[in-house]
Amino acid sequence: MTRVPVRDDLSALEGYHSPQVTVDVRLNTNEAPVGPPAAFRDALSSEMSRIEWNRYPDRAATALRTAIGALHGVGPEQIFVANGSNEVLQTVLLTFAGPGRTVATFEPTYQLHGHIARITGATVVEGERAADFSIDMNEVRRVVEQSRPHVTFLCSPNNPTGGVDSPSVVRDVLALSPGLLVVDEAYGQFADWSAVELIDEETPLVVSRTFSKTWSMAAARLGYLVGPRWLVAELDKVVLPYHLDATKQIAGTLAVRFLDEMNERVRSIVSERERVSAALRALDLDVFDSGANFVLFRPRHMGGRAVWQGLLDRSVLIRDCSGWPRLADCLRVTIGTPAEDDRFLSAITEVLS
Ligand SMILES: *Cc1c(COP(=O)(O)O)cnc(C)c1O
């Protein structure tokens, strides 16, 4: 026997798949369509030459946490930083979930919430969203009373459906949930409010964010959360020592100096999103309202998979959600540059005709 068996609870688990295909127009992973400003690249390369490569990086990443905290009006001790917000979520789940504990999600939502929770050995309880994919408070009450989750996830704006949870929804879920509430705000800058405003030392709430989307820095693998001080201190015990390399700490610290440029990119993506949504509606598709940089839609007269393939044949790659539970025939398109969006719109017009 040459293969050592993996943990019993992992043997049925499938990996996370998002095909990286070479195409002309790539609108499948919600990346920003353009990179950060040239001034950021220049500042980064000159800082890079000063790294002391023989030394471990600042283990507490103080400069980076201070810079991120300043964005939210909090100190560095309320910021936990990791290699992408997925690692932030993994650290939260290693700390508060794990074997014998329960994690609640409201589906359909970001697949990695349940996936990472299962990898930590936790039991995942999947609640259902309403037909319009909003949070159904009766369902939250049912799930919370039946399974008393140690960790409950919200995702606002929700990936892949695009909806934003209102402050009252987040407050009500917080009031019902017996454990930690995690609000994943990977697309938070696209929304008109943030659950960060509800954070204090007495409230079991954390908000996670990423540099991968609005900050145009998916290549950097950098994410963070804002939370109570005591909770950040617990996460610091669980994460591996020196997990954030020197390059990334510098990149993140420099990136946040370009806040105005980031906000400007967000504004132009929002106006593109409204243009693309209107054009899709005009093609007689079911289009879900989005508060993010992507739009979920469902063709009415043709299978979702066939539309996705038709687009791929025209070198336009979007996300095929048509086979995912609760999302039959649905497709998700990331908002790109105006030129990329035009390519997508003319390709889908062709495919549907
Ligand atoms: C893209 C995305 C993330 C980002 O993960 P990173 O590891 O920071 O790249 C997290 N949550 C949601 C809902 C996302 O869509």
Coordinates of C-alpha atoms and ligand atoms in Angstrom, one line a residue:
M1 CA 0.0 0.0 0.0
T2 CA 1.7 3.2 -1.2
R3 CA -1.1 5.6 -0.6
V4 CA -1.6 6.6 3.0
P5 CA -5.3 7.3 3.7
V6 CA -6.4 10.8 4.3
R7 CA -8.5 11.7 7.3
D8 CA -11.9 9.9 7.1
D9 CA -13.8 13.1 7.3
L10 CA -11.8 14.6 4.3
S11 CA -12.1 11.6 2.0
A12 CA -15.4 12.7 0.5
L13 CA -14.4 16.4 0.2
E14 CA -14.0 17.9 -3.2
G15 CA -11.4 20.6 -3.9
Y16 CA -12.3 24.2 -4.8
H17 CA -12.4 24.6 -8.6
S18 CA -12.2 27.7 -10.6
P19 CA -10.8 27.0 -14.1
Q20 CA -7.9 29.2 -15.2
V21 CA -8.4 29.0 -19.0
T22 CA -6.5 31.2 -21.5
V23 CA -9.1 33.4 -23.2
D24 CA -9.3 37.0 -24.5
V25 CA -11.8 38.2 -22.0
R26 CA -11.6 36.7 -18.4
L27 CA -14.6 37.6 -16.3
N28 CA -14.9 34.6 -14.0
T29 CA -13.1 35.3 -10.7
N30 CA -14.3 38.8 -9.7
E31 CA -10.8 40.3 -10.0
A32 CA -10.4 44.0 -10.7
P33 CA -10.1 44.7 -14.4
V34 CA -7.1 47.1 -14.0
G35 CA -4.1 47.0 -11.6
P36 CA -3.1 49.5 -8.9
P37 CA -1.6 52.9 -10.0
A38 CA 1.9 53.1 -11.5
A39 CA 3.0 55.2 -8.5
F40 CA 2.2 52.1 -6.3
R41 CA 4.5 49.9 -8.4
D42 CA 7.3 52.4 -8.3
A43 CA 7.1 52.8 -4.6
L44 CA 7.0 49.1 -4.1
S45 CA 10.1 48.4 -6.2
S46 CA 12.1 51.0 -4.4
E47 CA 11.0 49.7 -0.9
M48 CA 11.8 46.1 -2.0
S49 CA 15.5 46.9 -2.4
R50 CA 15.6 47.7 1.3
I51 CA 14.4 44.4 2.6
E52 CA 16.8 42.6 4.9
W53 CA 16.4 39.2 3.4
N54 CA 18.4 37.3 6.1
R55 CA 15.9 38.5 8.8
Y56 CA 12.4 37.3 9.6
P57 CA 9.8 39.9 8.9
D58 CA 8.0 41.8 11.6
R59 CA 6.0 39.1 13.2
A60 CA 3.2 41.4 14.3
A61 CA 3.1 43.2 11.0
T62 CA 2.6 46.4 12.9
A63 CA 3.1 49.0 10.1
L64 CA 0.6 47.1 7.9
R65 CA -2.0 46.7 10.7
T66 CA -1.7 50.3 11.7
A67 CA -2.2 51.4 8.1
I68 CA -5.3 49.2 7.7
G69 CA -6.7 50.1 11.1
A70 CA -6.5 53.8 10.1
L71 CA -8.8 53.0 7.1
H72 CA -11.5 51.9 9.7
G73 CA -10.7 54.3 12.5
V74 CA -9.3 51.5 14.8
G75 CA -5.9 50.6 16.2
P76 CA -3.6 47.8 15.0
E77 CA -4.7 45.5 17.9
Q78 CA -8.2 45.3 16.2
I79 CA -6.7 44.1 12.9
F80 CA -5.7 40.6 12.0
V81 CA -3.9 40.1 8.7
A82 CA -3.3 37.0 6.7
N83 CA -2.5 35.6 3.2
G84 CA -5.8 36.4 1.6
S85 CA -9.1 36.6 3.4
N86 CA -9.4 32.9 2.9
E87 CA -6.5 32.4 5.4
V88 CA -8.2 34.9 7.7
L89 CA -11.3 32.8 7.6
Q90 CA -9.3 29.6 8.1
T91 CA -7.6 31.1 11.2
V92 CA -11.0 32.1 12.6
L93 CA -12.4 28.6 12.0
L94 CA -9.3 26.9 13.5
T95 CA -9.8 29.1 16.5
F96 CA -13.6 28.9 17.0
A97 CA -14.8 25.9 14.9
G98 CA -13.0 22.5 14.5
P99 CA -14.1 19.0 15.6
G100 CA -17.3 18.9 17.7
R101 CA -18.3 22.4 16.8
T102 CA -20.9 23.7 14.3
V103 CA -20.7 26.3 11.6
A104 CA -23.9 27.8 10.0
T105 CA -24.0 29.2 6.4
F106 CA -27.0 30.5 4.4
E107 CA -26.9 29.1 0.9
P108 CA -26.2 29.9 -1.8
T109 CA -23.2 31.8 -0.6
Y110 CA -19.4 31.7 -0.9
Q111 CA -18.5 28.0 -1.2
L112 CA -15.3 28.4 0.8
H113 CA -17.0 29.2 4.1
G114 CA -18.4 25.7 4.3
H115 CA -15.4 24.1 2.7
I116 CA -12.8 25.6 5.0
A117 CA -15.1 24.8 8.0
R118 CA -15.2 21.2 7.0
I119 CA -11.4 21.0 6.6
T120 CA -11.1 22.2 10.2
G121 CA -13.3 19.2 11.2
A122 CA -16.4 21.2 12.0
T123 CA -20.0 20.2 11.2
V124 CA -21.5 22.6 8.7
V125 CA -25.3 23.4 8.8
E126 CA -26.6 24.9 5.7
G127 CA -29.6 27.2 6.1
E128 CA -31.6 28.3 3.0
R129 CA -31.9 31.9 1.7
A130 CA -35.3 33.2 0.4
A131 CA -36.2 32.8 -3.3
D132 CA -34.6 36.2 -4.0
F133 CA -31.5 35.1 -2.2
S134 CA -32.0 37.5 0.7
I135 CA -31.6 36.4 4.3
D136 CA -34.8 34.9 5.7
M137 CA -35.0 35.6 9.4
N138 CA -37.3 32.7 10.2
E139 CA -34.8 30.4 8.7
V140 CA -32.0 32.0 10.7
R141 CA -34.1 31.5 13.8
R142 CA -34.7 27.8 12.9
V143 CA -31.0 27.0 12.1
V144 CA -29.7 28.8 15.2
E145 CA -32.2 27.2 17.6
Q146 CA -31.6 23.7 16.2
S147 CA -27.9 23.7 15.9
R148 CA -26.5 26.4 18.2
P149 CA -23.7 27.3 15.8
H150 CA -20.3 28.3 17.2
V151 CA -19.7 30.3 14.1
T152 CA -22.3 31.9 11.8
F153 CA -21.4 33.3 8.4
L154 CA -23.0 36.2 6.4
C155 CA -21.5 37.5 3.2
S156 CA -22.4 41.0 2.2
P157 CA -22.4 41.7 -0.7
N158 CA -23.1 38.0 -1.1
N159 CA -21.0 36.0 -3.6
P160 CA -22.3 34.7 -6.0
T161 CA -25.8 36.3 -5.8
G162 CA -24.7 40.0 -5.2
G163 CA -27.2 41.1 -2.6
V164 CA -26.3 43.4 0.3
D165 CA -27.6 42.6 3.9
S166 CA -29.1 45.7 5.5
P167 CA -27.9 46.9 8.9
S168 CA -31.1 45.5 10.5
V169 CA -30.5 42.1 9.0
V170 CA -27.0 41.9 10.4
R171 CA -28.1 43.2 13.8
D172 CA -31.0 40.7 14.0
V173 CA -28.6 37.8 13.0
L174 CA -26.2 39.0 15.6
A175 CA -28.9 39.0 18.3
L176 CA -30.0 35.5 17.4
S177 CA -26.6 33.8 16.9
P178 CA -25.2 32.2 20.1
G179 CA -21.6 32.2 18.9
L180 CA -19.3 34.3 16.6
L181 CA -20.8 36.1 13.6
V182 CA -18.4 36.5 10.7
V183 CA -19.5 39.0 8.0
D184 CA -17.4 38.5 4.9
E185 CA -17.1 41.9 3.2
A186 CA -14.8 40.9 0.3
Y187 CA -16.9 43.4 -1.8
G188 CA -17.6 45.7 1.1
Q189 CA -16.4 48.9 -0.7
F190 CA -19.2 48.4 -3.2
A191 CA -21.9 48.6 -0.5
D192 CA -23.2 51.8 1.1
W193 CA -22.6 50.6 4.7
S194 CA -20.2 48.3 6.6
A195 CA -20.8 46.0 9.5
V196 CA -17.5 47.3 10.9
E197 CA -19.6 50.0 12.5
L198 CA -21.2 47.4 14.8
I199 CA -17.9 46.1 16.1
D200 CA -16.9 46.6 19.8
E201 CA -15.3 44.7 22.6
E202 CA -18.6 43.3 23.9
T203 CA -19.9 42.1 20.5
P204 CA -19.0 38.7 19.0
L205 CA -18.7 40.0 15.5
V206 CA -15.8 40.2 13.0
V207 CA -15.7 41.6 9.5
S208 CA -13.3 40.2 6.9
R209 CA -12.0 42.1 3.9
T210 CA -9.6 41.4 1.1
F211 CA -7.1 43.2 -1.1
S212 CA -7.9 40.8 -4.0
K213 CA -10.9 42.7 -5.4
T214 CA -11.3 46.5 -4.9
W215 CA -7.6 47.0 -4.2
S216 CA -6.7 45.3 -7.5
M217 CA -4.2 43.1 -5.7
A218 CA -5.3 39.5 -6.1
A219 CA -1.7 38.6 -6.9
A220 CA -0.5 39.7 -3.4
R221 CA -2.7 37.3 -1.4
L222 CA -3.6 39.7 1.4
G223 CA -6.7 39.9 3.5
Y224 CA -7.7 41.0 7.0
L225 CA -10.4 41.2 9.6
V226 CA -11.6 43.9 12.0
G227 CA -12.7 42.6 15.4
P228 CA -12.6 43.0 19.1
R229 CA -9.0 43.2 20.6
W230 CA -9.4 40.0 22.7
L231 CA -10.4 38.0 19.6
V232 CA -7.5 39.3 17.4
A233 CA -5.2 38.2 20.2
E234 CA -6.6 34.7 20.1
L235 CA -6.1 34.5 16.3
D236 CA -2.5 35.7 16.7
K237 CA -1.9 32.6 18.8
V238 CA -3.3 30.2 16.2
V239 CA -1.7 31.5 13.0
L240 CA 1.8 30.3 12.1
P241 CA 4.6 32.5 13.2
Y242 CA 5.9 34.9 10.6
H243 CA 3.1 33.9 8.2
L244 CA 3.2 37.3 6.5
D245 CA 6.3 37.8 4.4
A246 CA 8.1 41.1 4.2
T247 CA 7.1 41.8 0.6
K248 CA 3.5 41.5 1.3
Q249 CA 3.7 43.7 4.4
I250 CA 5.3 46.4 2.3
A251 CA 2.9 46.0 -0.5
G252 CA -0.2 46.3 1.7
T253 CA 1.2 49.3 3.6
L254 CA 1.9 51.1 0.4
A255 CA -1.4 50.1 -1.3
V256 CA -3.6 51.8 1.3
R257 CA -1.9 55.1 0.5
F258 CA -3.8 55.0 -2.8
L259 CA -7.3 55.0 -1.2
D260 CA -8.7 57.7 -3.5
E261 CA -7.6 55.8 -6.6
M262 CA -9.3 52.7 -5.2
N263 CA -12.5 54.6 -4.6
E264 CA -12.4 55.9 -8.1
R265 CA -12.1 52.4 -9.5
V266 CA -15.0 51.3 -7.4
R267 CA -17.1 54.1 -8.8
S268 CA -16.4 53.3 -12.4
I269 CA -17.1 49.6 -11.8
V270 CA -20.4 50.4 -10.3
S271 CA -21.5 52.5 -13.3
E272 CA -20.3 49.7 -15.6
R273 CA -22.3 47.2 -13.5
E274 CA -25.4 49.2 -13.9
R275 CA -24.9 49.4 -17.7
V276 CA -24.2 45.6 -18.0
S277 CA -27.2 44.7 -15.8
A278 CA -29.5 46.9 -17.9
A279 CA -28.2 45.4 -21.1
L280 CA -28.7 41.8 -19.8
R281 CA -32.3 42.7 -18.7
A282 CA -32.9 44.0 -22.2
L283 CA -31.9 40.6 -23.5
D284 CA -34.8 39.1 -21.5
L285 CA -32.7 37.3 -18.9
D286 CA -33.4 37.1 -15.2
V287 CA -30.9 39.4 -13.6
F288 CA -30.3 39.6 -9.9
D289 CA -29.7 43.1 -8.3
S290 CA -26.0 43.3 -7.4
G291 CA -24.1 45.5 -4.9
A292 CA -20.7 44.1 -6.0
N293 CA -18.5 43.9 -9.0
F294 CA -20.3 41.0 -10.6
V295 CA -23.8 40.1 -11.8
L296 CA -25.7 36.8 -11.4
F297 CA -28.2 36.1 -14.2
R298 CA -30.3 33.2 -15.6
P299 CA -31.1 32.7 -19.2
R300 CA -34.8 32.0 -19.7
H301 CA -34.9 30.2 -23.0
M302 CA -31.6 28.3 -23.1
G303 CA -29.7 26.2 -20.6
G304 CA -27.1 28.1 -18.5
R305 CA -24.3 25.6 -19.4
A306 CA -25.0 26.0 -23.1
V307 CA -24.8 29.8 -22.8
W308 CA -21.5 29.5 -20.8
Q309 CA -20.1 27.3 -23.5
G310 CA -21.2 29.6 -26.3
L311 CA -19.4 32.5 -24.6
L312 CA -16.3 30.4 -24.1
D313 CA -16.4 29.5 -27.8
R314 CA -16.1 33.3 -28.4
S315 CA -13.2 33.5 -26.0
V316 CA -15.2 35.1 -23.1
L317 CA -14.9 33.2 -19.8
I318 CA -17.5 33.8 -17.1
R319 CA -18.4 31.7 -14.0
D320 CA -20.6 28.7 -14.6
C321 CA -22.8 28.3 -11.5
S322 CA -25.4 26.4 -13.4
G323 CA -24.6 23.1 -11.8
W324 CA -24.3 24.4 -8.2
P325 CA -27.0 23.6 -5.7
R326 CA -29.9 26.2 -5.7
L327 CA -28.4 28.0 -8.7
A328 CA -29.7 25.9 -11.6
D329 CA -28.9 27.6 -15.0
C330 CA -27.3 30.6 -13.3
L331 CA -24.2 32.3 -14.6
R332 CA -22.1 35.0 -13.0
V333 CA -20.2 37.6 -14.9
T334 CA -17.5 39.8 -13.3
I335 CA -17.6 43.5 -14.4
G336 CA -14.5 44.2 -16.6
T337 CA -13.3 47.2 -18.5
P338 CA -15.9 48.9 -20.8
A339 CA -14.2 47.2 -23.7
E340 CA -14.3 43.7 -22.1
D341 CA -17.9 44.2 -21.1
D342 CA -18.8 45.2 -24.7
R343 CA -17.1 41.9 -25.9
F344 CA -19.2 40.0 -23.3
L345 CA -22.4 41.7 -24.3
S346 CA -22.0 41.2 -28.0
A347 CA -21.0 37.6 -27.5
I348 CA -24.0 36.8 -25.3
T349 CA -26.3 38.6 -27.8
E350 CA -24.9 36.3 -30.5
V351 CA -25.2 33.1 -28.3
L352 CA -28.9 33.9 -27.4
S353 CA -30.0 34.7 -31.0
Ligands
LIG1 C1 -13.0 36.7 -3.5 C2 -13.6 36.5 -2.2 C3 -12.7 36.3 -1.1 C4 -11.3 36.6 -1.3 O1 -10.4 35.7 -0.9 P1 -8.9 36.1 -0.9 O2 -8.4 34.9 -0.2 O3 -8.7 37.3 -0.1 O4 -8.5 36.3 -2.3 C5 -13.3 36.1 0.2 N1 -14.6 36.1 0.3 C6 -15.5 36.2 -0.7 C7 -16.9 36.1 -0.6 C8 -14.9 36.4 -2.0 O5 -15.7 36.5 -3.1

